Coordinates of C-alpha atoms in Angstrom, one line a residue:
Chain V
G6 CA 99.1 98.3 124.1
E7 CA 96.8 95.0 123.1
N8 CA 97.6 91.5 123.5
V9 CA 96.8 88.6 121.7
E10 CA 97.2 85.1 122.6
Q11 CA 96.7 82.2 120.4
H12 CA 95.9 78.4 121.2
P13 CA 96.9 75.8 120.2
S14 CA 100.1 76.6 118.8
T15 CA 99.8 73.1 116.6
L16 CA 96.7 71.7 115.8
S17 CA 96.4 68.2 113.7
V18 CA 92.8 66.7 112.4
Q19 CA 91.9 64.2 110.0
E20 CA 90.8 65.0 106.5
G21 CA 86.8 66.0 107.5
D22 CA 86.9 66.6 111.2
S23 CA 86.5 70.2 112.5
A24 CA 89.3 72.3 113.5
V25 CA 89.1 75.2 116.2
I26 CA 91.9 77.5 117.0
K27 CA 90.8 80.3 119.9
C28 CA 92.2 83.8 120.3
T29 CA 91.9 86.3 123.5
Y30 CA 93.0 90.2 123.7
S31 CA 93.4 92.4 126.8
D32 CA 92.1 95.5 124.7
S33 CA 88.3 95.9 125.5
A34 CA 88.4 98.9 122.7
S35 CA 89.9 96.5 120.2
N36 CA 87.0 96.1 117.4
Y37 CA 88.6 94.3 114.1
F38 CA 89.4 90.7 114.5
P39 CA 91.1 89.2 111.2
W40 CA 92.4 86.3 110.7
Y41 CA 95.1 84.8 108.2
K42 CA 96.5 82.3 106.8
Q43 CA 100.0 81.2 105.8
E44 CA 101.0 78.2 103.7
L45 CA 104.4 77.3 103.9
G46 CA 106.9 79.5 102.4
K47 CA 104.1 82.0 101.2
R48 CA 102.7 85.1 102.5
P49 CA 100.0 85.5 104.6
Q50 CA 96.7 85.9 103.3
L51 CA 93.1 87.4 105.1
I52 CA 90.9 84.6 105.3
I53 CA 88.2 85.9 107.2
D54 CA 87.4 89.1 109.4
I55 CA 84.9 90.3 111.7
R56 CA 84.1 93.4 113.3
S57 CA 82.8 93.6 117.1
N58 CA 79.3 94.7 116.1
V59 CA 78.7 91.1 114.9
G60 CA 79.1 87.9 117.0
E61 CA 79.4 85.1 114.2
K62 CA 80.2 85.2 110.3
K63 CA 80.7 82.6 108.0
D64 CA 82.4 81.9 104.6
Q65 CA 81.7 78.4 103.3
R66 CA 83.4 75.9 105.5
I67 CA 85.5 78.8 107.4
A68 CA 83.4 80.5 110.5
V69 CA 84.4 83.2 113.2
T70 CA 82.7 84.0 117.0
L71 CA 83.3 86.7 118.6
N72 CA 82.2 87.3 122.8
K73 CA 83.1 90.9 123.4
T74 CA 82.4 90.3 126.7
A75 CA 85.0 87.2 127.3
K76 CA 87.3 89.3 125.0
H77 CA 87.8 86.1 122.8
F78 CA 87.1 85.0 119.1
S79 CA 87.4 81.7 117.6
L80 CA 88.3 80.6 113.9
H81 CA 86.2 77.5 113.2
I82 CA 87.1 75.0 110.3
T83 CA 84.7 72.2 108.9
E84 CA 85.3 69.3 106.6
T85 CA 88.9 69.8 106.8
Q86 CA 91.0 69.0 103.9
P87 CA 94.5 68.6 103.3
E88 CA 94.8 72.0 101.2
D89 CA 93.6 73.9 104.9
S90 CA 97.1 72.4 106.2
A91 CA 98.8 76.1 107.3
V92 CA 100.1 78.3 109.9
Y93 CA 96.7 80.5 110.9
F94 CA 97.0 83.7 112.7
C95 CA 94.9 86.0 114.3
A96 CA 94.7 89.7 114.8
A97 CA 93.1 92.2 116.7
R98 CA 93.0 95.8 116.2
G99 CA 94.0 98.3 118.4
G100 CA 90.7 100.5 119.4
R101 CA 92.8 103.7 121.5
G102 CA 95.0 105.7 121.4
S103 CA 98.4 105.1 120.1
T104 CA 97.3 101.5 119.3
L105 CA 94.7 102.9 117.0
G106 CA 95.0 100.8 113.5
R107 CA 97.6 98.9 114.4
L108 CA 96.8 95.2 113.8
Y109 CA 98.3 92.8 116.4
F110 CA 98.9 89.3 115.7
G111 CA 98.6 86.2 118.0
R112 CA 102.0 83.6 117.7
G113 CA 99.9 81.3 114.9
T114 CA 98.7 78.0 115.3
Q115 CA 100.4 75.5 112.8
L116 CA 97.4 73.1 111.3
T117 CA 98.1 69.8 109.6
V118 CA 95.1 67.8 108.2
W119 CA 96.1 64.0 107.6
P120 CA 94.5 62.3 104.7
Chain I
G25 CA 101.9 95.1 89.4
A26 CA 99.1 93.3 90.8
G27 CA 100.4 92.7 94.0
V28 CA 102.8 93.9 96.9
S29 CA 106.0 93.7 95.8
Q30 CA 109.3 93.1 97.8
S31 CA 112.9 92.9 96.6
P32 CA 115.1 91.4 97.3
S33 CA 113.5 88.1 98.0
N34 CA 116.7 86.8 99.7
K35 CA 119.7 88.8 101.2
V36 CA 122.9 87.0 103.0
T37 CA 125.1 90.0 104.7
E38 CA 127.9 89.9 106.8
K39 CA 127.5 91.2 110.5
G40 CA 128.1 94.9 111.0
K41 CA 127.0 95.5 107.1
D42 CA 123.9 97.6 106.5
V43 CA 121.2 96.3 104.2
E44 CA 118.3 97.8 102.7
L45 CA 114.7 96.0 102.0
R46 CA 112.5 97.5 99.5
C47 CA 108.5 97.5 99.4
D48 CA 106.3 98.4 96.5
P49 CA 102.8 98.6 97.8
I50 CA 99.7 98.0 95.3
S51 CA 99.0 101.1 93.7
G52 CA 96.3 103.4 95.4
H53 CA 97.0 101.9 98.7
T54 CA 97.6 104.4 101.4
A55 CA 98.5 102.4 104.3
L56 CA 101.8 100.3 104.5
Y57 CA 103.1 98.2 107.2
W58 CA 106.4 96.5 108.0
Y59 CA 106.6 93.3 109.7
R60 CA 109.4 90.8 111.3
Q61 CA 108.9 87.1 111.0
R62 CA 111.5 85.3 113.2
L63 CA 111.8 81.2 112.0
G64 CA 108.6 79.6 113.4
Q65 CA 107.6 82.8 115.1
G66 CA 104.4 85.4 114.9
L67 CA 104.4 88.5 112.8
E68 CA 105.9 91.3 115.1
F69 CA 105.2 94.6 114.1
L70 CA 108.0 97.4 113.4
I71 CA 106.5 100.2 111.6
Y72 CA 103.1 101.7 110.1
F73 CA 103.0 104.6 107.6
Q74 CA 99.4 106.0 106.8
G75 CA 99.3 108.7 104.2
N76 CA 100.9 112.2 104.9
S77 CA 100.6 111.3 108.9
A78 CA 104.1 111.1 110.9
P79 CA 104.5 107.2 110.7
D80 CA 104.1 105.0 113.6
K81 CA 107.6 103.6 114.5
S82 CA 106.7 102.4 117.6
G83 CA 107.9 98.7 117.0
L84 CA 111.7 99.3 115.4
P85 CA 113.4 97.4 117.9
S86 CA 116.3 99.6 118.2
D87 CA 117.7 102.8 116.6
R88 CA 119.6 100.2 113.9
F89 CA 116.1 100.0 112.1
S90 CA 114.7 103.0 110.0
A91 CA 112.0 103.5 107.2
E92 CA 111.0 106.0 104.7
R93 CA 108.2 106.1 102.7
T94 CA 108.0 108.2 99.2
G95 CA 104.4 109.6 99.4
E96 CA 102.0 106.9 99.1
S97 CA 104.4 104.8 97.1
V98 CA 107.6 102.9 97.7
S99 CA 108.9 102.2 101.2
T100 CA 112.5 100.9 102.5
L101 CA 112.9 99.7 105.5
T102 CA 117.3 99.8 106.4
I103 CA 119.2 98.0 109.1
Q104 CA 122.4 99.1 110.0
R105 CA 125.3 97.3 111.4
T106 CA 123.5 94.0 111.3
Q107 CA 123.3 91.5 114.1
Q108 CA 122.7 87.6 113.9
E109 CA 119.4 88.5 115.6
D110 CA 118.2 90.7 112.6
S111 CA 118.1 87.4 110.4
A112 CA 114.1 87.0 109.5
V113 CA 111.6 87.6 107.3
Y114 CA 111.0 91.0 106.8
L115 CA 107.0 91.2 105.0
C116 CA 105.6 94.3 104.0
A117 CA 101.9 94.4 103.8
S118 CA 99.8 97.7 102.2
S119 CA 96.0 98.6 102.5
L120 CA 93.3 100.9 100.9
D121 CA 92.8 102.7 103.6
Q122 CA 93.2 103.3 107.0
G123 CA 92.8 101.0 110.4
G124 CA 94.6 97.6 109.8
E125 CA 91.5 96.3 107.4
K126 CA 92.6 93.9 104.6
L127 CA 96.2 94.0 104.4
F128 CA 98.0 92.6 101.5
F129 CA 101.6 90.9 102.2
G130 CA 104.4 90.8 100.0
S131 CA 106.0 87.7 99.8
G132 CA 109.1 88.9 102.3
T133 CA 112.7 89.4 102.2
Q134 CA 114.6 86.5 104.1
L135 CA 117.4 88.4 105.4
S136 CA 120.5 85.8 106.8
V137 CA 123.3 87.5 108.9
L138 CA 126.5 85.4 109.0

C-alpha cells in the first residue's frame, strides 16, 4: 500500500515568517494530495488539496507544491499568524487496486507560531 | 445537521466491556470513513464505506473491531472486549463522492479504557 512520510514533526516559527512542511509518498499511482489542519481539541479540516495534473496550487497565504517525479509534496504558509498554530496532516490517495480511494495520512506536524 | 455528528463525545469503559460508537454523516454523502487517532499520533485508517459496495475493512486492527452502515446514513463502530490499547479518539468522516476527496470530519469520540 501507500506510505506517507511527513517532516518535521514539530515546527516553531516567529509570527510573520514562513513555514514549510514536507511529505513524501511511495505509490507513483497516487493522484490526489490533501492537507488537513487540526487545531487543539478540534476536528481535522481540509485546507487545501492538489491533484497530480498540476504542480502548484495557491490559496491566499497557503500554497502546495507537488513533484511527481520525486514523489514529494509540500505545504507553504507565508506571513504566519498565531492562529496558524495547529497540527497539519498531509495525505495521499491510493491509486491502484485495493488502495484505490483510500487516504493515507502522514503522522502530522505540530506548528507553533510565536507572537 | 450541517456537519458530521458523532456520539458519544466521550466514553469511559472498563477493560473487557463492549462499546458502540455512532456516526451520522452529512446528508447525501455516499462515502464514510472511520479513523483512529492515538494521543499525539496521526490518523490510522480503520474502515471505508462507499455506497452499496462492500466496505474496505482492511484497516481494522483485530476481529474485536467491526462496523456497519445503514444505507448511506448512520454508521456504528463496535469494539468488543475492549483493551487499554484501544484508548484513542475515533474519528468519522464523510464525503460527497468516492475517492477520498474533501472529507468532512466529525468531532470524534474520545474512548478511554480503564
